[in-house]
């Protein structure tokens, strides 16, 4: 069988095409075309959609919504998304960013998925098959989803609340040893009133650092104040092992980078 | 027999149409069908950058792009940069600065550099490093390439295209 | 910046150098920057078949059976090759210079000895069809215990990696190892003020050229074949192919050309024989190009080495004895490693004159990817070990590491441990320049030294 490609003008048609048989959606193609070239025989049709809704970015009323086909490069260029641009810029090199989509990043297995880590910290909602799912739930079921993701939306974080770090061994571009995203809000006295922390490479997909989040609430972002959260960040992690780093190494350096991110 | 599909593109300023194998990457189509072997296949997995081309003004990896998805697109490759046998400033700078050793990464490097200079005619060293960060060179150690891009920018201010 | 230091050795030459110090354009550079340079894969031929190799998933296993029937029936498949199709299936590259025995299979017959070893070659109209058919090849393996490092390989009772050798090391005409014996090391150690023994280890290193290994073969219709290849060793490849396929050399036309980086990684003969055989049996052009994964996992890396160095040194800085045991991990097959290990034996004194030397170097077989050449193989890792050892020795006796090297540097006329008199030495002069360039001052007497005898 050769690989066939179906181009659909609308999301609905693409979704229908996906439901029929051994098909995969083609976003930017940076993972799925690579898989096909490397001999992944689990699909024989690639479905793509030219629906303009997929590449729409809307920022209004304190909320951002991104079509699934929005690229990392488009995010870095958008003036309304400057607060989170760092996470999009962390993905690949310039050519990858011109191709890699938000939708594809949600499906990317670790060590990839840096932007999905950010979306998790931002508490994003994923629109899939006409339904809205919290990102935590979406990531649990993503492998069984046979429909299209059409977009994501999330509340824009307060100024300075979004923190993100990607650690890699090659500068300026490299695959993640780990990535950490956090949305941390503090009150007038400097005490943390809310915290969402997401970790990349600490499982096969992004996970929340719930114990660290709980330890952060009420704490101040000082060396002593963050100590408990730093100690708790490794709770429940199952880091991946790949040619970039071993699970052991990833687990060892996680608290170090988390501490730096909190104190930055 | 593999199914063939028609693909029409503007390749280096020229209207071209070819039948390509369904599911073929743009890299394989350019090299095998359109007869432009300047993009190189170093990995077919997006990691080396040797296949970089400019599609509708954006730097892309032709090994991860499907040829069919480029129908109607405007594609620029390193083979299209020289005009009337006069080299593009980037090509001249690469040649003069020993920025090409085995030469395999060179067409991709030049495309990545061109995409940068098209946007930012006066880049900083950091801009250049960032722009080339998706391209691997195993021979030169990068420094001559960075210097060549800076030299090309200096030689042709604001007219790098 | 290039500066010609013509003052050195001025009496050895007429000062009529015209080209040195001049800037010249490389003749291949216009092609590189315009994308016109032709690499082997910049060709396509109508009807070209794609070769996909089915490889061993095990480090060490017996092959009970190979079933290609389903693969052969797959749409688009032109031919499936096994060891039975290869006229002279067991070969070794260096047989051309009488370094045997033949110990490596082109396609595995009864056993696989490393993870990634070629077993079955599938030829199809498209890469996708070849991949699909390859997935249908059934090989029944009985997994055997594997040895994955040299220590394990040399232990008594270790599983035998390669039966063609009979033991897990290469047997030289000098015995289990290459030997260098010079002076009397025991006497040297007895006299020494200090003795330092250290062990150095390196991992395999992949050359990772930008262009992967491969070739394209075109049948010329008269039982002759043109092979466009990126081999670094054109006639080596041609002669070995001639042996493997039992075809006279004049039927094989090898076309080389610009190689997209090799760094030693393209000296083996891994794609040409099987691609030419496929072309012969199908009458069609054949392309066999390693994927990036194959390049990284299957192509031969630089060997892992273990090097034990024991030196005797005097308080005045002279090294008076050196004892070395060097081990080169050849992986499952010889390829160039017996030669690499031998080179190490001659090299171990380094560019230093030491009166008493004892060196043993072993070429060891393990169930790892066969290793081969990479930039100075047999010497590069040895140099790493030697120069680290030199620094440690200098520290041990409280001497400046550069001055310590001046004291031991070889000079014209010195006899090297492997009985070659030193000629044309320039180490001292290089160190003098380096001392200035690096702003690492040494005592005046070292700046007055020369490589000339008595200087
Ligand atoms: C060299 C290289 C470097 C990379 N570096 C990074 C990095 O630093 N960080 C990082 O996070 N990632 C990285 N990646 C991985 C990848 O580029 C990104 O994760 C990217 O966002 C994936 O998006 P895509 O659009 O290319 O996905 P595709 O390859 O198009 O799709 C990936 C998967 O998601 C599915 N999918 C895509 N969109 C949808 C949709 N709308 N609905 C349903 N299913 C969908 C596809 O069917 C497929 O299974 C890198 C990849 C390469 C090749
Ligand atoms: S061939 Fe496309 S990035 Fe290597
Ligand atoms: S010049 Fe050889 S890879 Fe860059």
PDB file of N, CA, C and O in Angstrom, chain B residues 71-120:
ATOM      1  N   UNK B  71       1.143  21.866  -3.468  1.00  0.00           N
ATOM      2  CA  UNK B  71       0.541  22.241  -4.740  1.00  0.00           C
ATOM      3  C   UNK B  71       0.213  23.729  -4.714  1.00  0.00           C
ATOM      4  O   UNK B  71      -0.431  24.222  -3.783  1.00  0.00           O
ATOM      5  N   UNK B  72       0.705  24.442  -5.711  1.00  0.00           N
ATOM      6  CA  UNK B  72       0.454  25.879  -5.792  1.00  0.00           C
ATOM      7  C   UNK B  72       1.458  26.728  -5.035  1.00  0.00           C
ATOM      8  O   UNK B  72       1.378  27.956  -5.066  1.00  0.00           O
ATOM      9  N   UNK B  73       2.397  26.111  -4.383  1.00  0.00           N
ATOM     10  CA  UNK B  73       3.331  26.884  -3.555  1.00  0.00           C
ATOM     11  C   UNK B  73       4.499  27.432  -4.363  1.00  0.00           C
ATOM     12  O   UNK B  73       4.784  26.973  -5.475  1.00  0.00           O
ATOM     13  N   UNK B  74       5.169  28.411  -3.758  1.00  0.00           N
ATOM     14  CA  UNK B  74       6.379  28.958  -4.363  1.00  0.00           C
ATOM     15  C   UNK B  74       7.570  28.451  -3.556  1.00  0.00           C
ATOM     16  O   UNK B  74       7.648  28.656  -2.342  1.00  0.00           O
ATOM     17  N   UNK B  75       8.461  27.774  -4.252  1.00  0.00           N
ATOM     18  CA  UNK B  75       9.566  27.111  -3.556  1.00  0.00           C
ATOM     19  C   UNK B  75      10.895  27.678  -4.038  1.00  0.00           C
ATOM     20  O   UNK B  75      11.108  27.846  -5.239  1.00  0.00           O
ATOM     21  N   UNK B  76      11.764  27.991  -3.084  1.00  0.00           N
ATOM     22  CA  UNK B  76      13.105  28.463  -3.426  1.00  0.00           C
ATOM     23  C   UNK B  76      14.114  27.496  -2.826  1.00  0.00           C
ATOM     24  O   UNK B  76      13.999  27.103  -1.665  1.00  0.00           O
ATOM     25  N   UNK B  77      15.085  27.096  -3.639  1.00  0.00           N
ATOM     26  CA  UNK B  77      16.156  26.228  -3.154  1.00  0.00           C
ATOM     27  C   UNK B  77      17.502  26.892  -3.459  1.00  0.00           C
ATOM     28  O   UNK B  77      17.560  27.874  -4.209  1.00  0.00           O
ATOM     29  N   UNK B  78      18.552  26.322  -2.942  1.00  0.00           N
ATOM     30  CA  UNK B  78      19.877  26.895  -3.179  1.00  0.00           C
ATOM     31  C   UNK B  78      20.225  26.921  -4.662  1.00  0.00           C
ATOM     32  O   UNK B  78      20.914  27.821  -5.135  1.00  0.00           O
ATOM     33  N   UNK B  79      19.703  25.942  -5.409  1.00  0.00           N
ATOM     34  CA  UNK B  79      19.994  25.906  -6.841  1.00  0.00           C
ATOM     35  C   UNK B  79      19.444  27.138  -7.553  1.00  0.00           C
ATOM     36  O   UNK B  79      19.880  27.478  -8.656  1.00  0.00           O
ATOM     37  N   UNK B  80      18.476  27.830  -6.924  1.00  0.00           N
ATOM     38  CA  UNK B  80      17.859  28.968  -7.593  1.00  0.00           C
ATOM     39  C   UNK B  80      18.427  30.313  -7.182  1.00  0.00           C
ATOM     40  O   UNK B  80      17.905  31.350  -7.599  1.00  0.00           O
ATOM     41  N   UNK B  81      19.480  30.317  -6.399  1.00  0.00           N
ATOM     42  CA  UNK B  81      19.948  31.601  -5.869  1.00  0.00           C
ATOM     43  C   UNK B  81      20.837  32.385  -6.814  1.00  0.00           C
ATOM     44  O   UNK B  81      20.785  33.616  -6.854  1.00  0.00           O
ATOM     45  N   UNK B  82      21.660  31.681  -7.556  1.00  0.00           N
ATOM     46  CA  UNK B  82      22.574  32.395  -8.445  1.00  0.00           C
ATOM     47  C   UNK B  82      21.786  32.953  -9.624  1.00  0.00           C
ATOM     48  O   UNK B  82      20.888  32.297 -10.138  1.00  0.00           O
ATOM     49  N   UNK B  83      22.096  34.187  -9.993  1.00  0.00           N
ATOM     50  CA  UNK B  83      21.411  34.765 -11.142  1.00  0.00           C
ATOM     51  C   UNK B  83      22.424  34.999 -12.256  1.00  0.00           C
ATOM     52  O   UNK B  83      23.482  35.572 -12.011  1.00  0.00           O
ATOM     53  N   UNK B  84      22.090  34.562 -13.460  1.00  0.00           N
ATOM     54  CA  UNK B  84      22.999  34.701 -14.610  1.00  0.00           C
ATOM     55  C   UNK B  84      24.431  34.330 -14.241  1.00  0.00           C
ATOM     56  O   UNK B  84      25.369  35.061 -14.499  1.00  0.00           O
ATOM     57  N   UNK B  85      24.549  33.214 -13.553  1.00  0.00           N
ATOM     58  CA  UNK B  85      25.849  32.680 -13.138  1.00  0.00           C
ATOM     59  C   UNK B  85      26.597  33.580 -12.140  1.00  0.00           C
ATOM     60  O   UNK B  85      27.730  33.306 -11.805  1.00  0.00           O
ATOM     61  N   UNK B  86      25.950  34.667 -11.687  1.00  0.00           N
ATOM     62  CA  UNK B  86      26.571  35.446 -10.608  1.00  0.00           C
ATOM     63  C   UNK B  86      26.052  34.889  -9.288  1.00  0.00           C
ATOM     64  O   UNK B  86      24.851  34.733  -9.111  1.00  0.00           O
ATOM     65  N   UNK B  87      26.986  34.598  -8.400  1.00  0.00           N
ATOM     66  CA  UNK B  87      26.569  34.006  -7.138  1.00  0.00           C
ATOM     67  C   UNK B  87      25.839  35.005  -6.259  1.00  0.00           C
ATOM     68  O   UNK B  87      26.112  36.196  -6.282  1.00  0.00           O
ATOM     69  N   UNK B  88      24.919  34.495  -5.465  1.00  0.00           N
ATOM     70  CA  UNK B  88      24.243  35.254  -4.413  1.00  0.00           C
ATOM     71  C   UNK B  88      25.295  35.630  -3.354  1.00  0.00           C
ATOM     72  O   UNK B  88      26.257  34.895  -3.146  1.00  0.00           O
ATOM     73  N   UNK B  89      25.139  36.783  -2.704  1.00  0.00           N
ATOM     74  CA  UNK B  89      26.129  37.183  -1.693  1.00  0.00           C
ATOM     75  C   UNK B  89      26.400  36.099  -0.646  1.00  0.00           C
ATOM     76  O   UNK B  89      27.536  35.949  -0.188  1.00  0.00           O
ATOM     77  N   UNK B  90      25.374  35.356  -0.289  1.00  0.00           N
ATOM     78  CA  UNK B  90      25.596  34.279   0.683  1.00  0.00           C
ATOM     79  C   UNK B  90      26.497  33.194   0.102  1.00  0.00           C
ATOM     80  O   UNK B  90      27.384  32.677   0.767  1.00  0.00           O
ATOM     81  N   UNK B  91      26.258  32.870  -1.158  1.00  0.00           N
ATOM     82  CA  UNK B  91      27.086  31.837  -1.793  1.00  0.00           C
ATOM     83  C   UNK B  91      28.535  32.290  -1.885  1.00  0.00           C
ATOM     84  O   UNK B  91      29.459  31.530  -1.602  1.00  0.00           O
ATOM     85  N   UNK B  92      28.704  33.570  -2.229  1.00  0.00           N
ATOM     86  CA  UNK B  92      30.062  34.097  -2.332  1.00  0.00           C
ATOM     87  C   UNK B  92      30.746  34.066  -0.966  1.00  0.00           C
ATOM     88  O   UNK B  92      31.893  33.665  -0.828  1.00  0.00           O
ATOM     89  N   UNK B  93      30.008  34.489   0.054  1.00  0.00           N
ATOM     90  CA  UNK B  93      30.596  34.534   1.389  1.00  0.00           C
ATOM     91  C   UNK B  93      30.942  33.127   1.885  1.00  0.00           C
ATOM     92  O   UNK B  93      31.983  32.913   2.502  1.00  0.00           O
ATOM     93  N   UNK B  94      30.089  32.166   1.590  1.00  0.00           N
ATOM     94  CA  UNK B  94      30.386  30.782   1.991  1.00  0.00           C
ATOM     95  C   UNK B  94      31.641  30.284   1.261  1.00  0.00           C
ATOM     96  O   UNK B  94      32.475  29.610   1.849  1.00  0.00           O
ATOM     97  N   UNK B  95      31.742  30.617  -0.021  1.00  0.00           N
ATOM     98  CA  UNK B  95      32.884  30.143  -0.805  1.00  0.00           C
ATOM     99  C   UNK B  95      34.173  30.782  -0.299  1.00  0.00           C
ATOM    100  O   UNK B  95      35.197  30.121  -0.154  1.00  0.00           O
ATOM    101  N   UNK B  96      34.096  32.070  -0.027  1.00  0.00           N
ATOM    102  CA  UNK B  96      35.318  32.781   0.361  1.00  0.00           C
ATOM    103  C   UNK B  96      35.727  32.488   1.797  1.00  0.00           C
ATOM    104  O   UNK B  96      36.898  32.552   2.149  1.00  0.00           O
ATOM    105  N   UNK B  97      34.759  32.164   2.626  1.00  0.00           N
ATOM    106  CA  UNK B  97      35.056  32.005   4.049  1.00  0.00           C
ATOM    107  C   UNK B  97      35.294  30.578   4.498  1.00  0.00           C
ATOM    108  O   UNK B  97      35.280  30.304   5.684  1.00  0.00           O
ATOM    109  N   UNK B  98      35.491  29.664   3.547  1.00  0.00           N
ATOM    110  CA  UNK B  98      35.720  28.260   3.894  1.00  0.00           C
ATOM    111  C   UNK B  98      34.575  27.721   4.753  1.00  0.00           C
ATOM    112  O   UNK B  98      34.773  26.981   5.705  1.00  0.00           O
ATOM    113  N   UNK B  99      33.360  28.135   4.407  1.00  0.00           N
ATOM    114  CA  UNK B  99      32.198  27.716   5.186  1.00  0.00           C
ATOM    115  C   UNK B  99      31.611  26.411   4.661  1.00  0.00           C
ATOM    116  O   UNK B  99      30.598  25.947   5.168  1.00  0.00           O
ATOM    117  N   UNK B 100      32.205  25.848   3.629  1.00  0.00           N
ATOM    118  CA  UNK B 100      31.744  24.563   3.105  1.00  0.00           C
ATOM    119  C   UNK B 100      32.942  23.638   3.005  1.00  0.00           C
ATOM    120  O   UNK B 100      33.923  23.963   2.339  1.00  0.00           O
ATOM    121  N   UNK B 101      32.855  22.514   3.665  1.00  0.00           N
ATOM    122  CA  UNK B 101      33.963  21.561   3.563  1.00  0.00           C
ATOM    123  C   UNK B 101      33.537  20.389   2.692  1.00  0.00           C
ATOM    124  O   UNK B 101      33.806  20.387   1.503  1.00  0.00           O
ATOM    125  N   UNK B 102      32.784  19.423   3.241  1.00  0.00           N
ATOM    126  CA  UNK B 102      32.285  18.364   2.353  1.00  0.00           C
ATOM    127  C   UNK B 102      31.130  18.892   1.507  1.00  0.00           C
ATOM    128  O   UNK B 102      30.809  18.337   0.471  1.00  0.00           O
ATOM    129  N   UNK B 103      30.487  19.958   1.985  1.00  0.00           N
ATOM    130  CA  UNK B 103      29.454  20.613   1.186  1.00  0.00           C
ATOM    131  C   UNK B 103      28.050  20.060   1.363  1.00  0.00           C
ATOM    132  O   UNK B 103      27.093  20.617   0.823  1.00  0.00           O
ATOM    133  N   UNK B 104      27.911  18.983   2.115  1.00  0.00           N
ATOM    134  CA  UNK B 104      26.608  18.324   2.178  1.00  0.00           C
ATOM    135  C   UNK B 104      25.580  19.154   2.944  1.00  0.00           C
ATOM    136  O   UNK B 104      24.404  19.173   2.605  1.00  0.00           O
ATOM    137  N   UNK B 105      26.028  19.858   3.962  1.00  0.00           N
ATOM    138  CA  UNK B 105      25.093  20.676   4.747  1.00  0.00           C
ATOM    139  C   UNK B 105      24.864  22.029   4.104  1.00  0.00           C
ATOM    140  O   UNK B 105      23.969  22.765   4.507  1.00  0.00           O
ATOM    141  N   UNK B 106      25.720  22.386   3.127  1.00  0.00           N
ATOM    142  CA  UNK B 106      25.782  23.763   2.645  1.00  0.00           C
ATOM    143  C   UNK B 106      24.468  24.288   2.047  1.00  0.00           C
ATOM    144  O   UNK B 106      24.038  25.386   2.418  1.00  0.00           O
ATOM    145  N   UNK B 107      23.819  23.550   1.155  1.00  0.00           N
ATOM    146  CA  UNK B 107      22.573  24.102   0.599  1.00  0.00           C
ATOM    147  C   UNK B 107      21.540  24.397   1.684  1.00  0.00           C
ATOM    148  O   UNK B 107      20.825  25.410   1.614  1.00  0.00           O
ATOM    149  N   UNK B 108      21.450  23.540   2.690  1.00  0.00           N
ATOM    150  CA  UNK B 108      20.498  23.771   3.777  1.00  0.00           C
ATOM    151  C   UNK B 108      20.907  24.958   4.621  1.00  0.00           C
ATOM    152  O   UNK B 108      20.066  25.776   5.028  1.00  0.00           O
ATOM    153  N   UNK B 109      22.191  25.080   4.874  1.00  0.00           N
ATOM    154  CA  UNK B 109      22.692  26.209   5.652  1.00  0.00           C
ATOM    155  C   UNK B 109      22.388  27.528   4.924  1.00  0.00           C
ATOM    156  O   UNK B 109      21.979  28.514   5.542  1.00  0.00           O
ATOM    157  N   UNK B 110      22.610  27.518   3.622  1.00  0.00           N
ATOM    158  CA  UNK B 110      22.391  28.744   2.853  1.00  0.00           C
ATOM    159  C   UNK B 110      20.910  29.123   2.863  1.00  0.00           C
ATOM    160  O   UNK B 110      20.553  30.296   2.994  1.00  0.00           O
ATOM    161  N   UNK B 111      20.039  28.126   2.795  1.00  0.00           N
ATOM    162  CA  UNK B 111      18.596  28.429   2.861  1.00  0.00           C
ATOM    163  C   UNK B 111      18.221  29.012   4.218  1.00  0.00           C
ATOM    164  O   UNK B 111      17.457  29.986   4.303  1.00  0.00           O
ATOM    165  N   UNK B 112      18.744  28.409   5.290  1.00  0.00           N
ATOM    166  CA  UNK B 112      18.424  28.912   6.627  1.00  0.00           C
ATOM    167  C   UNK B 112      18.949  30.337   6.782  1.00  0.00           C
ATOM    168  O   UNK B 112      18.286  31.207   7.361  1.00  0.00           O
ATOM    169  N   UNK B 113      20.140  30.581   6.235  1.00  0.00           N
ATOM    170  CA  UNK B 113      20.721  31.921   6.322  1.00  0.00           C
ATOM    171  C   UNK B 113      19.919  32.918   5.490  1.00  0.00           C
ATOM    172  O   UNK B 113      19.689  34.060   5.908  1.00  0.00           O
ATOM    173  N   UNK B 114      19.472  32.466   4.329  1.00  0.00           N
ATOM    174  CA  UNK B 114      18.681  33.370   3.486  1.00  0.00           C
ATOM    175  C   UNK B 114      17.362  33.726   4.176  1.00  0.00           C
ATOM    176  O   UNK B 114      16.942  34.893   4.168  1.00  0.00           O
ATOM    177  N   UNK B 115      16.720  32.727   4.786  1.00  0.00           N
ATOM    178  CA  UNK B 115      15.463  33.005   5.485  1.00  0.00           C
ATOM    179  C   UNK B 115      15.695  34.053   6.573  1.00  0.00           C
ATOM    180  O   UNK B 115      14.853  34.931   6.793  1.00  0.00           O
ATOM    181  N   UNK B 116      16.838  33.987   7.219  1.00  0.00           N
ATOM    182  CA  UNK B 116      17.160  34.985   8.245  1.00  0.00           C
ATOM    183  C   UNK B 116      17.349  36.361   7.623  1.00  0.00           C
ATOM    184  O   UNK B 116      16.731  37.347   8.048  1.00  0.00           O
ATOM    185  N   UNK B 117      18.214  36.441   6.596  1.00  0.00           N
ATOM    186  CA  UNK B 117      18.543  37.748   6.024  1.00  0.00           C
ATOM    187  C   UNK B 117      17.335  38.384   5.341  1.00  0.00           C
ATOM    188  O   UNK B 117      17.226  39.617   5.289  1.00  0.00           O
ATOM    189  N   UNK B 118      16.425  37.555   4.834  1.00  0.00           N
ATOM    190  CA  UNK B 118      15.203  38.105   4.240  1.00  0.00           C
ATOM    191  C   UNK B 118      14.386  38.857   5.298  1.00  0.00           C
ATOM    192  O   UNK B 118      13.708  39.840   5.001  1.00  0.00           O
ATOM    193  N   UNK B 119      14.422  38.350   6.532  1.00  0.00           N
ATOM    194  CA  UNK B 119      13.670  38.976   7.622  1.00  0.00           C
ATOM    195  C   UNK B 119      14.473  40.076   8.304  1.00  0.00           C
ATOM    196  O   UNK B 119      13.932  41.079   8.734  1.00  0.00           O
ATOM    197  N   UNK B 120      15.759  39.803   8.476  1.00  0.00           N
ATOM    198  CA  UNK B 120      16.622  40.658   9.284  1.00  0.00           C
ATOM    199  C   UNK B 120      17.919  40.871   8.535  1.00  0.00           C
ATOM    200  O   UNK B 120      18.859  40.101   8.698  1.00  0.00           O
TER     201      UNK B 120
END
